[in-house]
mmCIF file of C-alpha atoms and ligand atoms in Angstrom:
data_model
loop_
_atom_site.group_PDB
_atom_site.id
_atom_site.type_symbol
_atom_site.label_atom_id
_atom_site.label_comp_id
_atom_site.label_asym_id
_atom_site.label_seq_id
_atom_site.Cartn_x
_atom_site.Cartn_y
_atom_site.Cartn_z
ATOM 1 C CA MET A 242 4.257 5.159 -1.332
ATOM 2 C CA CYS A 243 0.961 6.980 -1.517
ATOM 3 C CA TYR A 244 -2.620 5.991 -2.141
ATOM 4 C CA ALA A 245 -3.810 9.444 -3.061
ATOM 5 C CA ILE A 246 -2.855 12.141 -5.499
ATOM 6 C CA PRO A 247 -2.906 15.684 -4.157
ATOM 7 C CA GLY A 248 -5.490 17.933 -5.775
ATOM 8 C CA LYS A 249 -5.835 21.686 -6.034
ATOM 9 C CA VAL A 250 -8.738 23.421 -4.338
ATOM 10 C CA VAL A 251 -10.525 25.363 -7.067
ATOM 11 C CA GLY A 252 -13.863 26.046 -5.411
ATOM 12 C CA ILE A 253 -15.222 26.384 -1.892
ATOM 13 C CA LYS A 254 -18.827 26.459 -0.791
ATOM 14 C CA ASP A 255 -19.331 26.131 2.966
ATOM 15 C CA ASN A 256 -17.636 22.846 3.861
ATOM 16 C CA ILE A 257 -17.711 21.407 0.342
ATOM 17 C CA VAL A 258 -14.643 22.012 -1.771
ATOM 18 C CA THR A 259 -14.051 21.334 -5.452
ATOM 19 C CA VAL A 260 -10.707 19.677 -6.008
ATOM 20 C CA ASP A 261 -8.925 19.539 -9.354
ATOM 21 C CA TYR A 262 -6.790 16.538 -10.364
ATOM 22 C CA PHE A 263 -5.045 17.303 -13.638
ATOM 23 C CA GLY A 264 -8.211 18.943 -14.943
ATOM 24 C CA GLU A 265 -10.666 16.415 -13.452
ATOM 25 C CA LYS A 266 -12.864 17.963 -10.797
ATOM 26 C CA LYS A 267 -14.248 16.169 -7.753
ATOM 27 C CA LYS A 268 -16.154 17.390 -4.732
ATOM 28 C CA ALA A 269 -15.043 16.630 -1.187
ATOM 29 C CA LYS A 270 -16.237 17.468 2.292
ATOM 30 C CA ASN A 271 -13.865 19.535 4.377
ATOM 31 C CA ASP A 272 -14.445 19.407 8.140
ATOM 32 C CA PHE A 273 -10.987 19.901 9.539
ATOM 33 C CA TYR A 274 -8.993 22.525 7.637
ATOM 34 C CA SER A 275 -9.195 26.180 6.796
ATOM 35 C CA LEU A 276 -8.662 26.229 3.049
ATOM 36 C CA GLU A 277 -8.317 28.776 0.307
ATOM 37 C CA ARG A 278 -8.497 28.436 -3.438
ATOM 38 C CA GLY A 279 -5.134 27.445 -4.879
ATOM 39 C CA GLU A 280 -4.154 25.344 -1.869
ATOM 40 C CA TYR A 281 -3.617 21.581 -2.160
ATOM 41 C CA VAL A 282 -5.212 18.704 -0.312
ATOM 42 C CA TYR A 283 -5.387 14.953 -0.190
ATOM 43 C CA ALA A 284 -8.959 13.752 -0.316
ATOM 44 C CA GLN A 285 -10.205 10.208 -0.008
ATOM 45 C CA GLY A 286 -13.722 8.829 0.014
ATOM 46 C CA GLY A 287 -15.029 12.308 -0.822
ATOM 47 C CA PHE A 288 -13.410 13.715 2.278
ATOM 48 C CA VAL A 289 -10.516 16.120 2.731
ATOM 49 C CA VAL A 290 -7.981 14.173 4.758
ATOM 50 C CA GLN A 291 -4.929 16.395 4.744
ATOM 51 C CA LYS A 292 -3.634 19.752 3.611
ATOM 52 C CA VAL A 293 -0.370 19.693 1.623
ATOM 53 C CA SER A 294 2.018 22.579 1.066
ATOM 54 C CA ILE A 295 1.971 23.979 -2.460
ATOM 55 C CA GLN A 296 5.635 23.127 -2.902
ATOM 56 C CA GLU A 297 5.244 19.522 -1.803
ATOM 57 C CA ALA A 298 2.077 19.040 -3.862
ATOM 58 C CA GLU A 299 3.634 20.437 -7.010
ATOM 59 C CA SER A 300 6.643 18.201 -6.703
ATOM 60 C CA ILE A 301 4.450 15.103 -6.156
ATOM 61 C CA LEU A 302 2.191 16.086 -9.059
ATOM 62 C CA ASP A 303 5.209 16.471 -11.255
ATOM 63 C CA THR A 304 6.110 12.831 -10.686
ATOM 64 C CA TRP A 305 2.494 11.784 -11.305
ATOM 65 C CA LYS A 306 1.769 13.834 -14.383
ATOM 66 C CA GLU A 307 2.891 11.506 -17.122
ATOM 67 C CA LEU A 308 1.703 8.368 -15.357
ATOM 68 C CA PHE A 309 -1.705 9.912 -14.617
ATOM 69 C CA PHE A 310 -2.537 10.452 -18.288
ATOM 70 C CA GLN A 311 -1.059 7.104 -19.236
ATOM 71 C CA LEU A 312 -3.309 5.396 -16.670
ATOM 72 C CA GLN A 313 -6.338 7.246 -17.988
ATOM 73 C CA LYS A 314 -5.555 6.000 -21.474
ATOM 74 C CA THR A 315 -5.130 2.398 -20.342
ATOM 75 C CA ASP A 316 -8.430 2.495 -18.467
ATOM 76 C CA LEU A 317 -10.276 4.039 -21.381
ATOM 77 C CA LYS A 318 -8.918 1.410 -23.729
ATOM 78 C CA LEU A 319 -10.034 -1.430 -21.455
ATOM 79 C CA ALA A 320 -13.483 0.127 -21.126
ATOM 80 C CA GLN A 321 -14.150 0.533 -24.852
ATOM 81 C CA ASN A 322 -16.550 -1.505 -27.004
ATOM 82 C CA PRO A 323 -18.486 -3.122 -24.178
ATOM 83 C CA LYS A 324 -20.217 -6.360 -25.100
ATOM 84 C CA THR A 325 -20.647 -8.540 -22.037
ATOM 85 C CA LEU A 326 -22.441 -7.549 -18.835
ATOM 86 C CA TYR A 327 -19.128 -7.019 -17.042
ATOM 87 C CA GLN A 328 -17.765 -4.897 -19.862
ATOM 88 C CA ARG A 329 -20.867 -2.742 -19.890
ATOM 89 C CA ALA A 330 -20.518 -2.183 -16.154
ATOM 90 C CA ASN A 331 -16.854 -1.318 -16.622
ATOM 91 C CA TYR A 332 -17.751 1.109 -19.383
ATOM 92 C CA ILE A 333 -20.298 2.863 -17.154
ATOM 93 C CA ARG A 334 -17.832 3.018 -14.262
ATOM 94 C CA ASN A 335 -15.290 4.648 -16.541
ATOM 95 C CA LYS A 336 -17.817 7.025 -18.054
ATOM 96 C CA TYR A 337 -19.205 8.310 -14.763
ATOM 97 C CA LEU A 338 -16.252 8.113 -12.407
ATOM 98 C CA GLY A 339 -13.133 7.878 -14.522
ATOM 99 C CA ASN A 340 -10.202 5.812 -13.390
ATOM 100 C CA ALA A 341 -10.113 6.904 -9.730
ATOM 101 C CA CYS A 342 -9.826 4.102 -7.201
ATOM 102 C CA CYS A 343 -10.114 4.470 -3.428
ATOM 103 C CA ILE A 344 -7.702 2.378 -1.409
ATOM 104 C CA HIS A 345 -8.443 1.782 2.241
ATOM 105 C CA GLY A 346 -6.347 0.054 4.836
ATOM 106 C CA ILE A 347 -8.068 -2.051 7.481
ATOM 107 C CA ILE A 348 -6.903 -2.995 10.966
ATOM 108 C CA GLU A 349 -8.909 -5.754 12.651
ATOM 109 C CA PHE A 350 -8.269 -4.974 16.281
ATOM 110 C CA SER A 351 -10.330 -7.541 18.187
ATOM 111 C CA ASN A 352 -12.040 -10.823 17.374
ATOM 112 C CA TYR A 353 -14.193 -10.867 20.507
ATOM 113 C CA CYS A 354 -17.848 -10.609 19.581
ATOM 114 C CA ARG A 355 -21.041 -10.576 21.613
ATOM 115 C CA CYS A 356 -23.089 -11.566 18.536
ATOM 116 C CA ASP A 357 -23.806 -15.047 17.343
ATOM 117 C CA CYS A 358 -24.367 -14.605 13.611
ATOM 118 C CA LEU A 359 -24.819 -18.006 12.022
ATOM 119 C CA TYR A 360 -22.462 -17.257 9.120
ATOM 120 C CA CYS A 361 -19.581 -15.700 11.039
ATOM 121 C CA GLY A 362 -16.470 -17.496 12.253
ATOM 122 C CA ILE A 363 -15.879 -15.085 15.139
ATOM 123 C CA ARG A 364 -19.423 -15.582 16.522
ATOM 124 C CA LYS A 365 -19.404 -15.881 20.271
ATOM 125 C CA SER A 366 -20.349 -19.577 20.231
ATOM 126 C CA ASN A 367 -17.199 -20.508 18.340
ATOM 127 C CA SER A 368 -15.315 -21.807 21.356
ATOM 128 C CA GLU A 369 -12.504 -23.207 19.204
ATOM 129 C CA LEU A 370 -11.287 -19.755 18.238
ATOM 130 C CA LEU A 371 -8.403 -18.163 20.117
ATOM 131 C CA ARG A 372 -9.463 -14.612 20.929
ATOM 132 C CA TYR A 373 -7.301 -11.481 20.823
ATOM 133 C CA ARG A 374 -7.600 -7.806 21.575
ATOM 134 C CA MET A 375 -5.125 -5.185 20.521
ATOM 135 C CA GLU A 376 -4.198 -2.666 23.195
ATOM 136 C CA PRO A 377 -5.237 0.911 22.378
ATOM 137 C CA ASP A 378 -1.626 1.980 21.843
ATOM 138 C CA GLU A 379 -1.009 -0.958 19.533
ATOM 139 C CA ILE A 380 -3.975 0.153 17.417
ATOM 140 C CA VAL A 381 -2.729 3.739 17.413
ATOM 141 C CA ASN A 382 0.753 2.648 16.360
ATOM 142 C CA GLY A 383 -0.679 0.508 13.565
ATOM 143 C CA ALA A 384 -2.749 3.418 12.289
ATOM 144 C CA VAL A 385 0.162 5.847 12.417
ATOM 145 C CA GLU A 386 2.370 3.345 10.600
ATOM 146 C CA ALA A 387 -0.348 2.920 7.933
ATOM 147 C CA ALA A 388 -0.472 6.671 7.359
ATOM 148 C CA LYS A 389 3.160 7.660 7.770
ATOM 149 C CA ASN A 390 5.141 4.711 6.453
ATOM 150 C CA LEU A 391 2.709 3.010 4.123
ATOM 151 C CA GLY A 392 1.013 6.133 2.740
ATOM 152 C CA PHE A 393 -2.632 5.256 3.450
ATOM 153 C CA LYS A 394 -5.169 8.081 3.611
ATOM 154 C CA ALA A 395 -8.199 6.065 4.702
ATOM 155 C CA LEU A 396 -8.306 3.441 7.407
ATOM 156 C CA VAL A 397 -11.050 1.146 8.650
ATOM 157 C CA LEU A 398 -10.854 0.100 12.300
ATOM 158 C CA GLN A 399 -12.773 -3.147 12.555
ATOM 159 C CA SER A 400 -13.613 -5.550 15.365
ATOM 160 C CA GLY A 401 -16.275 -7.925 16.537
ATOM 161 C CA GLU A 402 -18.883 -6.284 18.744
ATOM 162 C CA ASP A 403 -16.523 -6.016 21.683
ATOM 163 C CA LEU A 404 -17.645 -3.805 24.542
ATOM 164 C CA TRP A 405 -14.230 -4.032 26.206
ATOM 165 C CA TYR A 406 -13.560 -0.997 24.015
ATOM 166 C CA ASP A 407 -15.859 1.378 25.851
ATOM 167 C CA ASP A 408 -16.483 4.985 24.869
ATOM 168 C CA ASP A 409 -13.422 6.229 26.736
ATOM 169 C CA LYS A 410 -11.079 3.732 25.101
ATOM 170 C CA LEU A 411 -12.465 4.416 21.621
ATOM 171 C CA VAL A 412 -12.232 8.177 22.123
ATOM 172 C CA GLU A 413 -8.658 7.799 23.349
ATOM 173 C CA ILE A 414 -7.715 5.684 20.314
ATOM 174 C CA ILE A 415 -9.223 8.114 17.817
ATOM 175 C CA ASN A 416 -7.775 11.152 19.571
ATOM 176 C CA LYS A 417 -4.291 9.698 19.603
ATOM 177 C CA ILE A 418 -4.467 8.636 15.965
ATOM 178 C CA ARG A 419 -5.680 12.079 14.940
ATOM 179 C CA GLU A 420 -2.909 13.775 16.888
ATOM 180 C CA LYS A 421 -0.298 11.828 14.968
ATOM 181 C CA ALA A 422 -1.723 11.053 11.533
ATOM 182 C CA ALA A 423 -4.049 12.423 8.861
ATOM 183 C CA LEU A 424 -6.540 9.705 7.965
ATOM 184 C CA LEU A 425 -10.157 9.266 7.025
ATOM 185 C CA LEU A 426 -11.130 7.023 9.951
ATOM 186 C CA VAL A 427 -13.918 4.543 9.332
ATOM 187 C CA LEU A 428 -15.372 2.607 12.259
ATOM 188 C CA SER A 429 -16.543 -0.961 11.838
ATOM 189 C CA ILE A 430 -17.437 -1.877 15.409
ATOM 190 C CA GLY A 431 -21.022 -3.065 15.039
ATOM 191 C CA GLU A 432 -24.146 -1.856 16.755
ATOM 192 C CA ARG A 433 -23.388 0.709 19.436
ATOM 193 C CA ASP A 434 -25.469 3.502 20.935
ATOM 194 C CA VAL A 435 -25.974 6.492 18.700
ATOM 195 C CA LYS A 436 -24.605 8.440 21.681
ATOM 196 C CA THR A 437 -21.328 6.534 21.383
ATOM 197 C CA TYR A 438 -21.166 7.110 17.634
ATOM 198 C CA LYS A 439 -21.858 10.829 18.154
ATOM 199 C CA LYS A 440 -18.951 11.048 20.583
ATOM 200 C CA LEU A 441 -16.664 9.292 18.137
ATOM 201 C CA TYR A 442 -17.756 11.607 15.340
ATOM 202 C CA LYS A 443 -16.906 14.574 17.538
ATOM 203 C CA THR A 444 -13.515 13.018 18.173
ATOM 204 C CA GLY A 445 -12.875 12.846 14.443
ATOM 205 C CA ALA A 446 -14.130 9.536 13.029
ATOM 206 C CA ARG A 447 -15.964 10.196 9.766
ATOM 207 C CA GLY A 448 -17.048 6.854 8.320
ATOM 208 C CA VAL A 449 -19.003 3.830 9.529
ATOM 209 C CA LEU A 450 -18.800 0.419 7.885
ATOM 210 C CA LEU A 451 -21.828 -1.554 8.976
ATOM 211 C CA ARG A 452 -23.503 -3.977 6.619
ATOM 212 C CA PHE A 453 -27.193 -4.736 6.880
ATOM 213 C CA GLU A 454 -26.246 -8.239 5.607
ATOM 214 C CA THR A 455 -29.621 -8.994 3.993
ATOM 215 C CA SER A 456 -32.709 -6.943 3.213
ATOM 216 C CA ASN A 457 -34.930 -9.940 3.913
ATOM 217 C CA ALA A 458 -36.134 -9.298 7.477
ATOM 218 C CA SER A 459 -37.022 -12.904 8.304
ATOM 219 C CA LEU A 460 -33.744 -14.236 6.893
ATOM 220 C CA TYR A 461 -31.914 -11.535 8.856
ATOM 221 C CA GLN A 462 -33.539 -12.633 12.085
ATOM 222 C CA LYS A 463 -32.696 -16.274 11.428
ATOM 223 C CA LEU A 464 -29.059 -15.487 10.703
ATOM 224 C CA ARG A 465 -28.609 -12.911 13.447
ATOM 225 C CA PRO A 466 -30.432 -14.330 16.492
ATOM 226 C CA LYS A 467 -31.964 -11.693 18.780
ATOM 227 C CA HIS A 468 -31.403 -8.965 16.203
ATOM 228 C CA LYS A 469 -33.824 -7.164 13.928
ATOM 229 C CA LEU A 470 -33.203 -5.749 10.479
ATOM 230 C CA GLU A 471 -35.240 -2.643 11.253
ATOM 231 C CA ASP A 472 -32.950 -1.769 14.176
ATOM 232 C CA ARG A 473 -29.892 -1.940 11.981
ATOM 233 C CA ILE A 474 -31.490 0.139 9.239
ATOM 234 C CA GLU A 475 -32.621 2.675 11.821
ATOM 235 C CA LEU A 476 -29.080 2.893 13.177
ATOM 236 C CA LEU A 477 -27.621 3.370 9.695
ATOM 237 C CA LYS A 478 -30.066 6.195 9.027
ATOM 238 C CA LYS A 479 -29.211 7.879 12.310
ATOM 239 C CA LEU A 480 -25.488 7.587 11.664
ATOM 240 C CA ARG A 481 -25.977 9.230 8.314
ATOM 241 C CA GLU A 482 -27.804 12.071 10.065
ATOM 242 C CA VAL A 483 -24.876 12.438 12.461
ATOM 243 C CA GLY A 484 -22.754 13.104 9.376
ATOM 244 C CA TYR A 485 -20.921 9.819 8.904
ATOM 245 C CA LEU A 486 -20.030 8.520 5.472
ATOM 246 C CA ILE A 487 -21.900 5.237 5.260
ATOM 247 C CA PHE A 488 -20.280 2.037 4.013
ATOM 248 C CA THR A 489 -22.879 -0.693 3.880
ATOM 249 C CA GLY A 490 -24.153 -3.642 1.895
ATOM 250 C CA PHE A 491 -24.977 -7.307 2.070
ATOM 251 C CA LEU A 492 -23.819 -10.883 1.767
ATOM 252 C CA ILE A 493 -24.266 -12.816 -1.472
ATOM 253 C CA GLY A 494 -25.200 -16.498 -1.457
ATOM 254 C CA LEU A 495 -26.649 -16.810 2.027
ATOM 255 C CA PRO A 496 -28.589 -20.053 2.478
ATOM 256 C CA GLY A 497 -32.248 -19.265 1.816
ATOM 257 C CA GLN A 498 -31.526 -16.028 -0.057
ATOM 258 C CA THR A 499 -33.402 -15.558 -3.339
ATOM 259 C CA LYS A 500 -32.601 -13.567 -6.456
ATOM 260 C CA GLU A 501 -35.353 -11.185 -5.500
ATOM 261 C CA ASP A 502 -33.710 -10.695 -2.107
ATOM 262 C CA ILE A 503 -30.521 -9.645 -3.867
ATOM 263 C CA ASP A 504 -32.379 -7.189 -6.091
ATOM 264 C CA ASN A 505 -33.821 -5.725 -2.905
ATOM 265 C CA ASP A 506 -30.377 -5.722 -1.272
ATOM 266 C CA ILE A 507 -29.022 -3.572 -4.096
ATOM 267 C CA LYS A 508 -31.991 -1.225 -3.880
ATOM 268 C CA LEU A 509 -31.761 -0.940 -0.114
ATOM 269 C CA THR A 510 -28.042 -0.140 -0.266
ATOM 270 C CA ALA A 511 -28.772 2.679 -2.707
ATOM 271 C CA SER A 512 -31.785 3.985 -0.813
ATOM 272 C CA LEU A 513 -29.741 4.398 2.350
ATOM 273 C CA GLY A 514 -27.641 7.027 0.559
ATOM 274 C CA THR A 515 -24.660 4.733 0.857
ATOM 275 C CA ASP A 516 -21.304 6.384 0.192
ATOM 276 C CA MET A 517 -19.477 3.098 -0.336
ATOM 277 C CA PHE A 518 -21.222 -0.103 -1.425
ATOM 278 C CA SER A 519 -19.675 -3.009 0.437
ATOM 279 C CA PHE A 520 -21.057 -6.419 -0.463
ATOM 280 C CA GLY A 521 -19.387 -9.731 -0.972
ATOM 281 C CA PRO A 522 -19.797 -13.484 -1.108
ATOM 282 C CA PHE A 523 -20.806 -15.564 1.889
ATOM 283 C CA LEU A 524 -17.927 -17.980 2.494
ATOM 284 C CA PRO A 525 -18.822 -20.980 4.685
ATOM 285 C CA HIS A 526 -16.856 -21.315 7.895
ATOM 286 C CA PRO A 527 -16.635 -24.910 9.183
ATOM 287 C CA GLN A 528 -16.993 -23.862 12.827
ATOM 288 C CA THR A 529 -20.399 -22.263 12.213
ATOM 289 C CA PRO A 530 -23.899 -23.715 11.710
ATOM 290 C CA LEU A 531 -23.672 -22.735 8.016
ATOM 291 C CA GLY A 532 -20.334 -24.456 7.482
ATOM 292 C CA LYS A 533 -21.705 -27.014 5.037
ATOM 293 C CA TYR A 534 -23.452 -24.622 2.663
ATOM 294 C CA PRO A 535 -21.708 -23.701 -0.587
ATOM 295 C CA ALA A 536 -20.148 -20.346 -1.428
ATOM 296 C CA PRO A 537 -21.617 -18.580 -4.459
ATOM 297 C CA SER A 538 -19.781 -18.787 -7.753
ATOM 298 C CA LEU A 539 -17.389 -16.083 -8.892
ATOM 299 C CA ASP A 540 -19.735 -15.287 -11.775
ATOM 300 C CA ALA A 541 -22.693 -14.842 -9.447
ATOM 301 C CA VAL A 542 -20.747 -12.268 -7.430
ATOM 302 C CA LEU A 543 -19.352 -10.452 -10.464
ATOM 303 C CA SER A 544 -22.813 -10.249 -12.048
ATOM 304 C CA ILE A 545 -24.139 -8.623 -8.901
ATOM 305 C CA ILE A 546 -21.307 -6.099 -8.907
ATOM 306 C CA ALA A 547 -22.028 -5.375 -12.566
ATOM 307 C CA ASN A 548 -25.786 -5.022 -12.072
ATOM 308 C CA THR A 549 -25.211 -2.778 -9.073
ATOM 309 C CA ARG A 550 -22.945 -0.591 -11.188
ATOM 310 C CA LEU A 551 -25.455 -0.395 -14.038
ATOM 311 C CA ALA A 552 -28.214 0.618 -11.631
ATOM 312 C CA ASN A 553 -25.950 3.069 -9.762
ATOM 313 C CA PRO A 554 -23.526 4.622 -12.246
ATOM 314 C CA GLU A 555 -21.937 6.936 -9.698
ATOM 315 C CA ALA A 556 -21.576 4.507 -6.810
ATOM 316 C CA LYS A 557 -18.334 3.702 -5.105
ATOM 317 C CA ILE A 558 -18.224 -0.068 -5.101
ATOM 318 C CA LEU A 559 -15.732 -1.934 -3.010
ATOM 319 C CA VAL A 560 -14.033 -5.063 -4.262
ATOM 320 C CA THR A 561 -14.142 -6.957 -0.987
ATOM 321 C CA THR A 562 -11.548 -9.213 0.555
ATOM 322 C CA ALA A 563 -14.130 -12.022 0.452
ATOM 323 C CA LEU A 564 -14.311 -11.751 -3.349
ATOM 324 C CA GLU A 565 -10.528 -11.781 -3.508
ATOM 325 C CA THR A 566 -10.619 -14.885 -1.334
ATOM 326 C CA LEU A 567 -13.186 -16.578 -3.578
ATOM 327 C CA ASP A 568 -10.710 -16.322 -6.452
ATOM 328 C CA LYS A 569 -7.256 -15.561 -5.110
ATOM 329 C CA GLU A 570 -5.706 -15.285 -8.527
ATOM 330 C CA ASN A 571 -8.188 -12.971 -10.202
ATOM 331 C CA GLY A 572 -10.896 -11.862 -7.735
ATOM 332 C CA MET A 573 -9.570 -8.334 -7.328
ATOM 333 C CA LYS A 574 -8.923 -7.847 -11.019
ATOM 334 C CA PHE A 575 -12.264 -9.232 -12.157
ATOM 335 C CA GLY A 576 -14.097 -7.206 -9.500
ATOM 336 C CA LEU A 577 -12.439 -4.014 -10.718
ATOM 337 C CA LEU A 578 -13.322 -4.924 -14.303
ATOM 338 C CA ALA A 579 -16.973 -5.633 -13.489
ATOM 339 C CA GLY A 580 -17.770 -2.234 -12.014
ATOM 340 C CA GLY A 581 -15.748 -2.062 -8.784
ATOM 341 C CA ASN A 582 -13.633 0.971 -7.968
ATOM 342 C CA SER A 583 -12.411 0.658 -4.390
ATOM 343 C CA LEU A 584 -10.145 -1.697 -2.515
ATOM 344 C CA MET A 585 -9.157 -2.706 0.962
ATOM 345 C CA ILE A 586 -5.742 -3.825 2.073
ATOM 346 C CA ASN A 587 -5.397 -5.711 5.333
ATOM 347 C CA LEU A 588 -2.964 -4.002 7.713
ATOM 348 C CA THR A 589 -3.754 -6.067 10.802
ATOM 349 C CA PRO A 590 -0.509 -7.089 12.507
ATOM 350 C CA GLN A 591 0.480 -10.469 11.112
ATOM 351 C CA LYS A 592 0.299 -12.301 14.425
ATOM 352 C CA TYR A 593 -3.457 -11.597 14.647
ATOM 353 C CA GLN A 594 -4.487 -11.987 11.017
ATOM 354 C CA ARG A 595 -5.286 -15.682 11.127
ATOM 355 C CA LEU A 596 -7.369 -15.164 14.259
ATOM 356 C CA TYR A 597 -9.707 -12.660 12.624
ATOM 357 C CA ASP A 598 -11.336 -15.692 11.169
ATOM 358 C CA ILE A 599 -14.719 -14.466 9.930
ATOM 359 C CA TYR A 600 -14.361 -16.919 7.047
ATOM 360 C CA PRO A 601 -11.590 -19.423 6.320
ATOM 361 C CA ASP A 602 -8.401 -19.032 4.358
ATOM 362 C CA ARG A 603 -8.618 -15.312 3.740
ATOM 363 C CA VAL A 604 -6.533 -13.872 0.961
ATOM 364 C CA GLY A 605 -3.253 -12.231 1.899
ATOM 365 C CA ILE A 606 -3.025 -13.758 5.351
ATOM 366 C CA GLU A 607 0.520 -13.594 6.682
ATOM 367 C CA GLU A 608 1.794 -12.285 3.364
ATOM 368 C CA ASP A 609 4.429 -9.584 3.613
ATOM 369 C CA ILE A 610 2.571 -6.266 3.577
ATOM 370 C CA SER A 611 4.939 -4.432 1.277
ATOM 371 C CA ARG A 612 4.750 -7.282 -1.205
ATOM 372 C CA ARG A 613 0.964 -7.178 -1.061
ATOM 373 C CA ILE A 614 0.925 -3.408 -1.564
ATOM 374 C CA ASP A 615 3.329 -3.702 -4.480
ATOM 375 C CA SER A 616 1.286 -6.352 -6.229
ATOM 376 C CA THR A 617 -1.896 -4.327 -5.733
ATOM 377 C CA ILE A 618 -0.279 -1.208 -7.204
ATOM 378 C CA LYS A 619 1.028 -3.243 -10.111
ATOM 379 C CA LEU A 620 -2.466 -4.558 -10.800
ATOM 380 C CA LEU A 621 -3.951 -1.053 -10.584
ATOM 381 C CA HIS A 622 -1.358 0.202 -13.037
ATOM 382 C CA SER A 623 -2.088 -2.619 -15.450
ATOM 383 C CA LEU A 624 -5.791 -1.708 -15.320
ATOM 384 C CA GLY A 625 -5.152 2.021 -15.624
ATOM 385 C CA ARG A 626 -6.522 2.966 -12.209
ATOM 386 C CA ALA A 627 -5.212 5.954 -10.281
ATOM 387 C CA PRO A 628 -5.464 6.663 -6.560
ATOM 388 C CA ALA A 629 -7.255 9.958 -7.137
ATOM 389 C CA ASP A 630 -10.309 10.635 -5.033
ATOM 390 C CA LEU A 631 -13.675 9.421 -6.258
ATOM 391 C CA GLY A 632 -15.310 12.500 -4.826
ATOM 392 C CA LEU A 633 -18.593 12.916 -3.021
HETATM 393 N N1 5AD B 229 -18.423 -14.963 4.711
HETATM 394 C C1 5AD B 229 -18.324 -13.733 4.188
HETATM 395 N N2 5AD B 229 -18.435 -12.610 4.901
HETATM 396 C C2 5AD B 229 -18.640 -12.731 6.228
HETATM 397 N N3 5AD B 229 -18.825 -11.805 7.196
HETATM 398 C C3 5AD B 229 -18.989 -12.441 8.350
HETATM 399 N N4 5AD B 229 -18.953 -13.772 8.164
HETATM 400 C C4 5AD B 229 -18.747 -13.980 6.847
HETATM 401 C C5 5AD B 229 -18.625 -15.137 6.031
HETATM 402 N N5 5AD B 229 -18.711 -16.377 6.535
HETATM 403 C C6 5AD B 229 -18.879 -10.368 6.906
HETATM 404 C C7 5AD B 229 -20.211 -9.784 7.366
HETATM 405 C C8 5AD B 229 -19.798 -8.710 8.334
HETATM 406 C C9 5AD B 229 -18.384 -8.425 7.920
HETATM 407 C C10 5AD B 229 -17.532 -7.789 8.960
HETATM 408 O O1 5AD B 229 -17.882 -9.682 7.591
HETATM 409 O O2 5AD B 229 -20.887 -9.225 6.247
HETATM 410 O O3 5AD B 229 -20.610 -7.571 8.262
#
């Protein structure tokens, strides 16, 4: 199984290559391979992840060819004659980015956290939560399995802010993964020194997922005691300078958040040069101070996805696990039809999944991974989405 279609390199300018997918051209950054025109690559998230032999690529493309055009047709049909807000957003997504859909795996490797965010179930004050840490080799094995057996090309490594994983451990994990597997590695490990992030970039990590949570500085400070919004924004800007692809965004429906805040959240996400918009509903966790506040409605979240799409036609917008959790039946589908074009699939070993309890009753928990992958692929097929790269 594969979450990317190989593409042919048809242009090279410094470390930016143009990749052709059945006539559709996308740009991708190439940091790791020496490439010539006519060679084939897998790219994901606008990044060249792997080189593929011409023979292998041509045989894979042969199996994709018919399906690829069929998917394009399905998507186009679903995007025609837009009337509602969601349909207009879907139309714009199709018009600017076609039917490509990025699929990322995520491994949540530790639920220890030094932060005490009021909304988060793994906050350090939650003494009822059983804590776990995956050993470095367990993380490496999970990542290699994701790439080699499950076919993922992009993987998020996420944890609470857990300093047990010091620079040496993180470098070791990334080095070992890169020795054994070709993956776009995205770190979601919270606020660390820029020095640490620079080291990890040098080791081969290329993405950072770090939400700013809310653009309202006083709300931020209330929800994240002892933390300041400006520090997080500063860090995001520095990480972008280092070269990281930036995945960031905000929470929807936080107590005290206004509509104006959300408009500013969307603008801030865009102004940071975000490569992947990642925003989702706040879901109340009973073991937190915000446990009694309501979650936002599905429509509120979908409208924000749609408005974000209309304001940012070329954005990559993630349909988050929290949205899928808000509506287990249709969250993913509706998100993809309201402007979303990226997904995450949880690859955390089953025995830990329930413990990564940032919010309750997460979708897909303890479900068989191959079943979950199959149902996701089926949904993507029904919507006409292809795992081609979205480009830079
Ligand atoms: N509901 C939804 N999302 C949450 N997060 C943390 N707690 C919650 C919650 N209760 C999100 C934050 C964080 C990400 C890892 O998880 O946005 O950045």
